[in-house]
Amino acid sequence: MKVCSRDVARAAGVSPATVSLVMNGRTHIALSESTRARVRDAAERLGYRPNQVARNLLTGRTRTLGLLLPSLASSFVARIADGVQREAGDRDQHVLLAHTRRDPAFEQRQIEMLLQHQVEGLVIVASEETLPSLESRLDVLEQAGVPCVVIDDHTHVDRVDCVVSDDRQGAEAAVAHLIHAGHRRIAHWGAGDATSSARDRLGGYRTALRRARIPFSASLVLGDSFRSAPAPEVVRQWLARRNPPTALFAANDRHLAECLPVFRDLRIRIPEDLALVGYANYDFAAYLDLTSVDQDPTALGKAATRRLLDRIASPRMKPSRMDLPTRLVVRGSSTVVPIPVPAPCPAP
Amino acid sequence: MKVCSRDVARAAGVSPATVSLVMNGRTHIALSESTRARVRDAAERLGYRPNQVARNLLTGRTRTLGLLLPSLASSFVARIADGVQREAGDRDQHVLLAHTRRDPAFEQRQIEMLLQHQVEGLVIVASEETLPSLESRLDVLEQAGVPCVVIDDHTHVDRVDCVVSDDRQGAEAAVAHLIHAGHRRIAHWGAGDATSSARDRLGGYRTALRRARIPFSASLVLGDSFRSAPAPEVVRQWLARRNPPTALFAANDRHLAECLPVFRDLRIRIPEDLALVGYANYDFAAYLDLTSVDQDPTALGKAATRRLLDRIASPRMKPSRMDLPTRLVVRGSSTVVPIPVPAPCPAP
DNA sequence: TTGTATGCGTTATCAT
DNA sequence: ATGATAACGCATACAA
């Protein structure tokens, strides 16, 4: 059934070694054009396909990268994965997929699996749930001599390459934009302090305030996680305070999207009563006319993959952190000036 | 550097064969508890990790499935991929990722790559761009003896397993819903006839009309592709006709989302002047309060993977088509009855 | 210019 | 209960 190089060799009247030479296009070895043609012909005729598994075993190289992510159900993660795959494809690498299910125990087994498959490097997309155990995962990888790059968190830059969005800059631009529009009481719905993104977005928020000489007030900061928005009841109570904010900078578009109905219920007009700026620029942000900080997840994936391949090539480099620029996309939720043309919609 | 079974064997004072027996937990072979412990100990101490590549070569099995998709940038595709990965993980299979970039030539190379890696089956997520060449891809796979399952198109059910959403039923439910709300002039923005989904959605539309004894009018049907919405100008002209539709059933939520600004410009009120129903139930559909037909892409991925593994287990089964049920999610874009509670937002 | 021999790390078969 | 050996399919060094 399965045809191997020996079969081709027999059919072409040559030895398996010759078949190998022909198939791998080793040009610096002289081969008569006639043999070459005979071999190619036989291979074609028999439908010969070199067995990568055998090749990998022999050469000790797999040209395969592991991609470990929390879940492809998140479109942000999926777009990172798209970037990884594009770059890997361009550099002639293969991608073995693994997910953590946001469960540290499952993650550990998946890493084990990837290592057994002899991946030559690992792209890890960080998540809130598995961040606490990341350090011990790095131990395992270091032990195994398999380099890796972490996307979307730089907590461990001291020992591993990190590729992140420049969240301080992004958050600062967002809040500066609100300040520029005249706001002084600006709230922040953050995501706690477990992830560097959450910390950096809070940091950028504070920097922007400081630059404008607006005092920071802890009572204007809310939120513990990227994955759960404030409950409607909390929002209600929070906005019913004596001195409510006139603007809101959220660490995630989704938080805003989920709260829009609550705002409507409360007769809070956007942006007149409350200006909104979100983060990530999900495609629904355009549809909802939400101002947002765009992150380019595809670029994150590509950059991380490039970095990983560079490190595989030269393992001794010092771990570095790469901050990809963000871009504030101003829409109707933060400015009363009408947008002349409907925002262009990203390709699906 | 890399520790192999021979190293463990030496350290434990046994032979490599014994190490293999211990590591694979072959219980039906008697092994003294003391050797077992010695081996486990040595393996632990040395950080031994069995080499899957070698194992695969020897056993001729890889327990690896190829996942071929157009691009992870589409959240629909990504959620299918999530389902594939979940099911594969549950059934102890690995996933090698490949994308077509919506380019038939690139797709061909990727399939070649997957076959060389000895994947035992292939999950193919169909796309408009690569559908024309699918048939010849199936030839290659059949030749290679590698089974596959196609998700999201059933054009080739006669020779390959297909897993799709029940689009006729979904479309029919959507249009019946509009008819039930009193509409008689219902337009359809479709996606041409290249894909079975587009044809089926049109079919369901026609069925619902027929059931209600509403004559079909070709002038109410527009659209050629899932990936490009009607341009704003086209929408304008189309709605400026003498006898405009009072309701619109679109084959894709995105088409609706992109046209909402146009409707607003034209002072067309939703749903009073024009009721809208979309398809796919993207997360933005909830935020935009769009009625939509939910497809559960994760279930598509899971079902396809199950089917593929079944076929690998028993290759002689007749190819089958599996239609997963859809579910109409009624929201404010198609009914004037206010929704009492804000639509729950899907987890990100 | 081409063929032969060897080994990659593992497991299955047989022998002890 | 454990060890020796062969084989999986291929690429490389070296011989011819």
XYZ file of C-alpha atoms (C1' of nucleotides) in Angstrom:
728
model
C 0.000 0.000 0.000
C 2.378 2.661 1.237
C 5.178 3.231 -1.212
C 8.649 3.929 0.137
C 11.935 5.001 -1.360
C 12.975 1.402 -1.862
C 9.985 0.853 -4.115
C 10.858 3.888 -6.164
C 14.468 2.760 -6.351
C 13.444 -0.628 -7.622
C 11.099 0.853 -10.202
C 13.763 3.257 -11.438
C 16.497 0.679 -11.348
C 18.614 2.602 -8.873
C 19.410 2.434 -5.181
C 17.407 4.123 -2.408
C 20.298 6.498 -1.857
C 19.934 7.832 -5.358
C 16.254 8.344 -4.812
C 17.020 10.372 -1.721
C 19.498 12.500 -3.615
C 17.043 13.234 -6.343
C 14.099 13.949 -4.069
C 16.049 16.368 -1.926
C 17.355 18.223 -4.923
C 20.928 17.986 -3.718
C 22.408 19.894 -6.606
C 25.983 20.013 -5.400
C 26.094 16.307 -5.998
C 26.372 15.467 -9.638
C 23.678 13.229 -10.988
C 23.048 12.374 -14.579
C 19.977 13.993 -15.948
C 18.718 10.671 -17.178
C 18.769 8.996 -13.763
C 17.190 12.043 -12.270
C 14.378 11.890 -14.774
C 13.941 8.149 -14.294
C 13.663 8.561 -10.541
C 11.296 11.485 -10.746
C 9.209 9.563 -13.171
C 8.970 6.480 -11.017
C 8.196 8.571 -7.932
C 5.426 10.323 -9.770
C 4.018 7.117 -11.152
C 3.974 5.343 -7.819
C 2.754 8.362 -5.905
C 5.809 8.370 -3.690
C 5.764 10.703 -0.727
C 8.855 10.897 1.497
C 8.026 9.954 5.055
C 8.657 12.976 7.250
C 8.586 10.883 10.373
C 11.507 8.800 9.229
C 13.281 11.875 7.996
C 12.769 13.638 11.334
C 14.057 10.698 13.270
C 17.156 10.435 11.204
C 18.039 14.091 10.977
C 17.005 14.898 14.532
C 15.174 17.932 13.237
C 11.448 18.360 12.859
C 10.985 21.955 11.724
C 7.903 21.893 13.888
C 6.836 24.521 16.378
C 4.376 23.946 19.173
C 1.607 26.491 19.565
C 0.130 26.452 23.030
C -2.898 28.626 23.602
C -5.765 28.807 26.065
C -8.528 28.265 23.523
C -9.298 29.127 19.921
C -12.763 30.235 20.958
C -11.327 33.648 21.744
C -11.039 35.640 18.558
C -8.070 37.532 19.934
C -6.205 34.301 20.521
C -7.322 32.944 17.177
C -5.907 35.944 15.369
C -2.618 35.520 17.173
C -2.638 31.911 16.035
C -3.294 33.084 12.516
C -0.191 35.244 12.687
C 1.897 32.386 14.043
C 0.743 30.136 11.290
C 1.332 32.651 8.544
C 4.851 33.367 9.671
C 5.600 29.701 10.265
C 4.326 28.925 6.791
C 6.544 31.587 5.287
C 9.558 30.188 7.105
C 8.753 26.632 6.148
C 7.905 25.451 9.649
C 5.060 23.255 10.756
C 2.703 23.952 13.620
C 1.526 21.436 16.158
C -1.456 22.759 18.005
C -2.127 22.436 21.718
C -4.528 24.133 24.057
C -4.561 24.491 27.804
C -8.328 24.690 28.258
C -7.351 27.333 30.783
C -6.437 24.491 33.095
C -2.882 24.265 34.452
C -2.988 20.487 34.818
C -4.141 19.990 31.264
C -1.543 22.476 30.100
C 1.209 20.455 31.699
C 0.192 17.322 29.839
C 0.034 19.234 26.575
C 3.545 20.581 27.035
C 4.724 17.077 27.721
C 3.068 15.971 24.510
C 4.699 18.736 22.501
C 8.114 17.876 23.874
C 7.696 14.201 23.092
C 6.902 15.218 19.551
C 10.275 16.926 19.392
C 9.013 20.401 18.625
C 11.935 22.745 18.189
C 10.319 25.676 19.909
C 7.165 26.741 21.621
C 4.909 29.732 21.191
C 2.876 30.223 24.330
C -0.136 32.494 24.383
C -0.532 33.542 27.984
C -3.814 33.464 29.836
C -4.928 34.615 33.236
C -5.611 31.079 34.362
C -2.274 29.526 33.511
C -0.036 32.450 34.284
C 0.613 31.365 37.886
C 2.109 28.081 36.711
C 4.056 29.568 33.814
C 7.279 29.775 35.757
C 7.411 26.053 36.448
C 6.591 25.369 32.783
C 9.596 27.450 31.835
C 11.722 25.259 34.091
C 10.623 22.183 32.192
C 11.280 23.768 28.821
C 14.682 25.035 29.872
C 15.534 21.583 31.135
C 14.495 20.111 27.809
C 16.461 22.717 25.928
C 13.427 23.822 23.961
C 13.192 27.599 23.583
C 9.922 29.442 23.793
C 8.300 32.817 23.415
C 5.436 34.128 25.486
C 2.797 36.269 23.832
C 0.616 38.763 25.668
C 2.389 38.825 29.000
C 5.848 39.990 29.993
C 5.844 39.073 33.661
C 8.758 36.708 33.094
C 10.929 38.724 30.713
C 13.904 38.040 32.891
C 14.052 34.483 31.624
C 11.999 34.250 28.462
C 11.326 36.219 25.300
C 8.067 38.114 25.469
C 6.049 39.718 22.725
C 3.301 42.037 23.845
C 1.341 45.064 22.793
C 2.623 48.328 24.125
C -0.233 48.582 26.575
C 1.128 51.504 28.552
C 1.317 53.568 25.422
C -2.073 52.374 24.216
C -3.793 53.119 27.490
C -2.077 56.450 27.798
C -3.195 57.471 24.320
C -6.744 56.431 25.105
C -6.936 58.418 28.317
C -5.102 61.398 26.836
C -7.718 61.422 24.125
C -10.463 61.627 26.751
C -8.650 64.336 28.642
C -8.177 66.261 25.437
C -11.931 66.080 24.913
C -12.374 67.850 28.221
C -12.927 65.013 30.661
C -11.472 65.157 34.159
C -13.363 62.429 35.980
C -12.305 59.365 34.043
C -12.990 55.907 35.358
C -11.087 52.748 34.521
C -12.518 49.270 34.312
C -9.419 47.222 34.540
C -8.580 43.569 34.883
C -6.862 43.275 38.225
C -3.115 42.904 38.505
C -2.495 39.287 37.625
C -1.427 39.983 34.051
C 1.082 42.483 32.793
C -1.448 43.779 30.254
C -3.862 44.692 33.011
C -1.108 46.334 35.032
C 0.225 48.223 32.034
C -3.176 49.502 31.005
C -3.717 50.757 34.523
C -0.225 52.232 34.402
C -0.900 54.067 31.169
C -4.135 55.377 32.629
C -2.302 56.765 35.655
C 0.447 58.263 33.531
C -2.035 60.114 31.375
C -3.762 61.479 34.470
C -0.469 62.543 36.012
C 0.595 64.337 32.845
C -2.641 66.305 32.986
C -2.231 66.925 36.713
C -5.432 65.076 37.481
C -5.232 63.285 40.831
C -5.651 59.526 40.766
C -8.606 58.175 42.680
C -8.754 54.492 43.521
C -12.510 54.686 43.727
C -12.635 55.218 39.979
C -10.947 51.894 39.266
C -12.916 48.678 39.083
C -12.535 45.185 37.681
C -10.605 42.019 38.326
C -10.440 40.028 35.133
C -10.437 40.277 31.367
C -12.983 37.548 31.158
C -15.835 38.807 33.263
C -17.435 42.191 32.866
C -18.847 44.035 35.843
C -22.336 42.714 36.516
C -25.183 45.033 35.502
C -26.107 45.567 39.147
C -22.588 46.669 39.974
C -22.585 49.090 37.075
C -25.892 50.547 38.189
C -24.751 51.144 41.727
C -21.420 52.396 40.578
C -22.894 55.042 38.307
C -25.482 56.071 40.889
C -22.765 57.584 43.050
C -22.755 61.236 44.017
C -20.031 62.260 41.645
C -20.115 59.910 38.661
C -17.372 59.794 36.035
C -17.964 61.488 32.704
C -15.753 59.072 30.825
C -14.780 55.455 31.044
C -11.681 53.706 29.805
C -12.159 49.943 29.801
C -9.384 47.384 29.529
C -11.563 45.391 27.163
C -14.147 46.237 24.505
C -16.298 43.384 25.650
C -16.887 44.974 29.009
C -18.281 48.008 27.252
C -20.397 46.045 24.803
C -22.014 44.134 27.612
C -22.792 47.283 29.520
C -24.360 49.269 26.701
C -27.848 47.928 27.493
C -27.387 48.976 31.096
C -26.425 52.478 30.031
C -29.488 52.607 27.827
C -31.669 51.512 30.723
C -30.221 54.207 32.904
C -30.826 56.824 30.227
C -27.138 57.536 30.063
C -26.323 58.959 26.647
C -23.119 57.977 24.899
C -20.939 59.996 24.550
C -22.710 63.072 25.965
C -23.181 61.733 29.491
C -20.470 59.146 29.397
C -17.675 58.869 26.889
C -16.328 55.377 26.260
C -13.006 54.007 25.123
C -12.346 50.280 24.968
C -9.386 48.087 24.212
C -8.547 45.470 21.569
C -10.670 46.835 18.735
C -12.726 43.706 18.245
C -14.749 43.791 15.071
C -17.885 44.557 17.016
C -16.237 47.765 18.232
C -16.571 49.138 14.707
C -20.193 48.046 14.471
C -21.010 49.560 17.859
C -19.093 52.714 17.026
C -16.832 52.221 20.024
C -13.546 54.045 20.224
C -10.877 51.470 20.932
C -7.176 50.760 21.086
C -6.192 48.493 18.229
C -3.656 45.766 18.973
C -2.962 43.834 15.783
C -2.883 40.307 17.217
C -1.696 38.899 13.893
C 1.446 40.978 14.204
C 1.945 39.628 17.717
C 1.860 36.090 16.388
C 4.189 36.857 13.526
C 6.689 38.725 15.657
C 6.742 35.990 18.260
C 7.344 33.337 15.656
C 10.165 35.307 14.098
C 11.718 35.788 17.492
C 11.397 32.109 18.282
C 13.075 31.070 15.073
C 15.855 33.553 15.695
C 16.394 32.092 19.120
C 16.412 28.552 17.796
C 19.106 29.686 15.406
C 21.132 31.338 18.157
C 20.107 30.148 21.610
C 22.503 32.279 23.600
C 20.780 35.614 23.125
C 19.545 37.433 26.161
C 15.752 37.216 26.566
C 14.116 40.309 25.230
C 10.784 41.989 25.382
C 9.133 43.306 22.278
C 6.411 45.934 22.510
C 4.288 46.239 19.416
C 2.731 49.633 18.846
C -0.980 50.123 19.352
C -3.238 52.546 17.580
C -6.145 54.521 18.928
C -9.181 54.229 16.677
C -11.484 57.112 17.440
C -15.171 56.495 16.892
C -18.454 57.918 18.057
C -18.424 56.612 21.615
C -15.863 59.176 22.703
C -16.551 62.203 20.577
C -19.630 64.149 19.642
C -18.171 65.104 16.290
C -19.981 62.834 13.862
C -17.822 60.504 11.881
C -18.271 61.447 8.226
C -18.015 58.001 6.718
C -19.099 54.750 8.366
C -16.069 53.018 9.799
C -14.712 50.464 7.340
C -15.368 46.939 8.458
C -12.447 44.522 8.805
C -12.503 41.526 6.545
C -14.038 38.579 8.405
C 22.025 16.299 26.057
C 18.940 14.425 24.942
C 18.367 11.380 27.095
C 17.060 8.260 25.431
C 15.766 4.931 26.609
C 19.245 3.440 26.432
C 20.456 6.001 28.965
C 17.635 5.149 31.302
C 18.280 1.465 30.820
C 21.933 1.881 31.726
C 21.081 3.967 34.782
C 18.544 1.429 35.970
C 20.705 -1.541 35.119
C 18.201 -3.026 32.702
C 17.767 -3.285 28.970
C 16.035 -0.719 26.738
C 13.268 -3.210 26.145
C 12.439 -3.249 29.815
C 12.353 0.516 29.887
C 9.866 0.475 27.061
C 7.694 -2.031 28.873
C 7.663 0.045 32.008
C 7.024 3.356 30.282
C 4.112 2.003 28.300
C 2.534 0.455 31.354
C 2.139 -2.882 29.656
C 0.406 -4.529 32.560
C -0.344 -7.819 30.864
C 3.371 -8.444 30.868
C 4.620 -9.397 34.290
C 7.334 -7.160 35.647
C 8.754 -7.224 39.110
C 7.770 -4.221 41.132
C 11.372 -3.554 42.013
C 12.570 -3.217 38.407
C 9.568 -1.130 37.620
C 10.424 1.237 40.443
C 14.105 1.341 39.461
C 13.240 2.243 35.901
C 10.684 4.852 36.841
C 13.179 6.335 39.208
C 15.949 6.561 36.655
C 13.602 8.009 34.053
C 12.453 10.661 36.480
C 15.972 11.473 37.543
C 17.278 11.823 34.021
C 14.207 13.628 32.731
C 13.540 10.952 30.172
C 10.852 11.680 27.588
C 9.997 8.979 25.048
C 10.576 10.158 21.505
C 7.252 10.159 19.693
C 8.940 10.457 16.340
C 10.759 7.190 16.792
C 7.670 5.585 18.213
C 5.591 6.748 15.262
C 8.083 5.460 12.763
C 8.188 2.063 14.333
C 4.518 1.583 15.000
C 3.404 3.207 11.761
C 0.784 5.127 13.694
C 0.905 8.794 14.587
C -2.433 9.490 16.267
C -2.237 12.806 14.501
C -4.996 14.502 12.558
C -4.457 17.249 10.043
C -6.654 20.301 10.346
C -6.856 22.230 7.113
C -8.689 25.525 7.211
C -8.809 28.709 5.170
C -7.609 31.034 7.925
C -7.920 31.368 11.671
C -8.705 35.043 11.239
C -12.339 34.120 10.752
C -13.943 33.612 14.129
C -16.358 31.085 12.682
C -13.487 28.982 11.413
C -11.597 29.463 14.652
C -14.508 28.161 16.674
C -14.729 25.123 14.441
C -11.034 24.589 15.063
C -11.665 24.871 18.761
C -14.219 22.079 18.519
C -11.842 19.897 16.537
C -9.132 20.398 19.070
C -11.349 19.717 22.049
C -12.644 16.491 20.601
C -9.205 15.436 19.419
C -7.836 16.123 22.880
C -10.556 14.037 24.464
C -9.800 11.151 22.127
C -6.079 11.429 22.650
C -5.228 12.612 19.167
C -2.840 15.320 18.124
C -3.577 18.113 15.687
C -1.248 19.348 12.998
C -2.407 22.694 11.730
C -2.462 23.828 8.120
C -4.118 26.705 6.350
C -4.924 27.290 2.722
C -4.702 31.093 2.766
C -7.733 30.752 0.513
C -5.338 29.872 -2.243
C -5.721 26.541 -4.060
C -2.035 26.279 -4.922
C -0.967 26.866 -1.349
C -3.604 24.416 -0.184
C -2.162 21.718 -2.370
C 1.280 22.122 -0.836
C -0.189 22.021 2.646
C -2.016 18.787 1.948
C 1.201 17.333 0.644
C 2.894 18.407 3.860
C 0.209 16.822 6.008
C 0.450 13.558 4.120
C 4.215 13.459 4.435
C 3.748 13.860 8.153
C 1.661 10.705 8.120
C -1.505 12.209 9.505
C -4.121 9.530 9.907
C -7.007 11.689 8.821
C -7.867 15.150 7.680
C -10.473 17.638 8.788
C -11.089 20.119 6.014
C -12.935 23.336 6.638
C -14.369 24.344 3.298
C -14.105 27.827 1.871
C -15.514 29.505 -1.180
C -12.077 29.962 -2.679
C -10.862 26.395 -2.472
C -14.130 24.607 -3.103
C -13.577 24.347 -6.868
C -10.395 22.347 -6.357
C -11.750 20.200 -3.531
C -12.601 17.322 -5.821
C -9.053 16.884 -7.022
C -7.822 17.109 -3.420
C -10.133 14.246 -2.577
C -8.525 12.236 -5.352
C -5.123 12.716 -3.777
C -6.354 11.760 -0.334
C -8.160 8.711 -1.597
C -5.034 7.664 -3.427
C -3.038 8.070 -0.241
C -5.629 6.164 1.733
C -6.085 8.989 4.193
C -9.717 9.577 5.117
C -11.148 13.032 5.570
C -14.211 14.940 6.611
C -15.390 18.201 5.106
C -16.971 20.795 7.345
C -19.371 23.460 6.144
C -20.072 22.174 2.666
C -21.775 19.029 1.427
C -21.332 19.440 -2.305
C -19.285 16.243 -2.428
C -21.257 13.994 -0.072
C -21.240 11.295 -2.671
C -17.596 10.587 -1.937
C -16.710 12.153 1.380
C -18.180 12.598 4.856
C -19.650 16.043 5.345
C -20.633 17.821 8.509
C -22.703 20.931 8.070
C -25.308 23.038 9.767
C -28.845 22.307 8.747
C -29.037 25.478 6.728
C -32.339 24.732 5.024
C -33.997 24.336 8.374
C -32.239 27.385 9.792
C -33.172 29.603 6.888
C -36.702 28.314 6.833
C -37.137 29.038 10.539
C -35.767 32.531 10.050
C -38.090 33.368 7.197
C -41.084 31.669 8.844
C -40.429 33.882 11.831
C -40.632 36.966 9.621
C -43.760 35.728 7.920
C -45.310 35.031 11.287
C -44.581 38.630 12.228
C -46.699 39.702 9.277
C -44.135 40.280 6.539
C -44.899 39.341 2.944
C -42.210 41.149 1.018
C -39.083 39.537 2.358
C -35.758 40.016 0.663
C -32.768 37.688 0.803
C -29.143 38.704 0.686
C -27.530 35.469 -0.189
C -24.084 34.296 -1.123
C -24.404 33.041 -4.650
C -24.548 29.348 -5.432
C -20.951 28.220 -5.158
C -21.330 26.745 -1.670
C -23.959 24.391 -0.398
C -24.602 26.664 2.583
C -25.542 29.516 0.302
C -27.763 27.260 -1.795
C -29.404 25.744 1.250
C -30.114 29.077 2.847
C -31.725 30.234 -0.352
C -33.603 26.932 -0.462
C -34.922 27.354 3.066
C -35.989 30.878 2.186
C -37.944 29.626 -0.789
C -39.503 26.798 1.164
C -40.770 29.137 3.835
C -42.280 31.405 1.188
C -43.929 28.497 -0.564
C -45.434 27.209 2.667
C -46.984 30.623 3.183
C -48.115 30.803 -0.443
C -45.981 33.841 -1.062
C -44.670 33.912 -4.639
C -40.921 33.917 -5.038
C -39.452 36.941 -6.736
C -35.912 36.818 -8.071
C -35.654 40.564 -7.802
C -35.690 40.226 -4.032
C -32.545 38.119 -3.996
C -29.102 39.697 -4.010
C -25.533 38.774 -3.163
C -22.732 36.611 -4.479
C -20.393 35.794 -1.641
C -20.179 35.295 2.102
C -17.144 37.465 2.260
C -18.277 40.713 0.728
C -21.364 42.597 1.775
C -23.374 44.587 -0.724
C -21.727 47.980 -1.140
C -23.537 50.879 0.514
C -24.401 52.343 -2.876
C -26.027 49.117 -3.985
C -28.047 48.971 -0.797
C -29.220 52.514 -1.286
C -30.398 51.968 -4.821
C -31.892 48.657 -3.940
C -34.028 50.075 -1.148
C -35.044 53.085 -3.218
C -37.165 50.869 -5.478
C -40.877 51.368 -5.897
C -41.937 48.475 -3.765
C -39.232 47.918 -1.157
C -39.122 44.847 1.082
C -40.305 45.141 4.670
C -37.971 42.453 5.890
C -34.553 41.142 5.051
C -33.038 37.732 5.656
C -29.283 37.801 5.194
C -27.075 34.763 4.763
C -24.542 36.374 7.072
C -24.732 38.638 10.126
C -21.796 40.595 8.868
C -23.691 41.834 5.846
C -26.299 43.281 8.176
C -23.805 44.799 10.574
C -22.062 46.588 7.762
C -25.296 47.964 6.414
C -26.707 49.320 9.651
C -25.053 52.715 9.102
C -26.592 52.872 5.648
C -30.034 52.144 7.054
C -29.499 54.855 9.632
C -28.511 57.299 6.912
C -31.620 56.468 4.947
C -33.783 56.976 8.022
C -34.937 53.405 7.812
C -36.014 52.279 11.255
C -35.235 48.772 12.444
C -37.463 46.794 12.805
C -40.417 49.070 12.055
C -39.479 49.885 8.463
C -37.271 46.913 7.877
C -37.034 43.790 9.962
C -33.677 42.013 9.923
C -32.595 38.432 10.458
C -28.997 37.367 10.011
C -27.118 34.111 10.081
C -24.314 32.633 12.225
C -25.045 34.485 15.442
C -21.644 36.113 15.747
C -21.063 37.679 19.119
C -21.678 41.112 17.686
C -25.201 40.006 16.743
C -26.069 39.988 20.448
C -24.508 43.390 20.957
C -26.308 44.834 17.943
C -29.572 43.180 18.971
C -29.740 41.308 15.675
C -31.968 38.303 15.328
C -29.846 35.495 13.953
C -29.635 31.798 13.266
C -27.167 30.193 15.639
C -24.892 27.504 14.214
C -22.692 26.189 17.004
C -19.407 25.911 15.100
C -17.771 24.139 18.018
C -20.253 21.314 17.628
C -19.417 21.156 13.918
C -15.758 20.666 14.751
C -16.461 18.066 17.390
C -18.873 16.097 15.244
C -16.513 16.104 12.295
C -13.658 14.859 14.423
C -15.751 12.082 15.875
C -16.854 11.082 12.427
C -13.283 11.100 11.170
C -12.078 8.882 13.980
C -14.959 6.506 13.381
C -14.011 6.295 9.745
C -10.368 5.703 10.539
C -11.519 2.851 12.719
C -13.751 1.405 9.984
C -12.869 2.766 6.566
C -15.510 0.933 4.600
C -18.523 2.913 5.760
C -20.515 4.742 3.178
C -19.882 8.506 3.209
C -22.553 10.289 5.149
C -23.806 13.762 5.639
C -24.512 15.111 9.081
C -26.776 18.106 9.544
C -26.422 19.811 12.892
C -29.491 21.622 14.115
C -29.572 25.401 14.125
C -31.443 27.635 16.484
C -33.186 30.907 15.773
C -32.256 33.549 18.311
C -34.883 36.228 18.239
C -33.762 39.722 19.136
C -34.905 43.261 18.603
C -34.065 43.573 14.923
C -37.035 41.475 13.896
C -39.671 42.173 16.489
C -41.101 45.295 18.030
C -41.871 43.499 21.259
C -39.165 44.745 23.579
C -36.876 42.098 24.939
C -37.338 42.166 28.712
C -33.789 41.327 29.718
C -30.638 42.332 27.825
C -29.488 39.418 25.742
C -26.901 37.370 27.640
C -23.463 37.799 26.219
C -21.527 34.735 25.133
C -18.281 34.075 26.964
C -15.410 35.537 24.967
C 28.081 8.890 -11.097
C 25.984 5.498 -8.175
C 25.665 1.721 -4.572
C 26.495 -0.115 0.271
C 26.441 0.236 4.951
C 25.075 2.437 9.063
C 22.224 4.445 12.524
C 18.386 7.616 14.303
C 15.077 5.795 19.147
C 11.746 2.936 19.721
C 8.911 -1.468 20.174
C 7.746 -6.430 19.010
C 9.323 -10.957 18.847
C 11.586 -14.275 20.440
C 14.934 -16.481 23.548
C 16.673 -17.184 27.961
C 10.928 -11.896 34.591
C 14.138 -9.865 31.523
C 17.458 -9.352 27.531
C 19.012 -9.603 22.637
C 17.802 -8.561 18.174
C 15.433 -6.917 14.210
C 12.913 -3.566 11.908
C 10.420 1.010 10.831
C 12.021 4.604 6.270
C 15.254 7.570 5.355
C 19.878 10.342 4.703
C 24.640 10.397 4.985
C 29.634 8.956 4.654
C 32.265 6.414 2.125
C 33.402 2.930 -1.199
C 33.333 1.588 -5.879
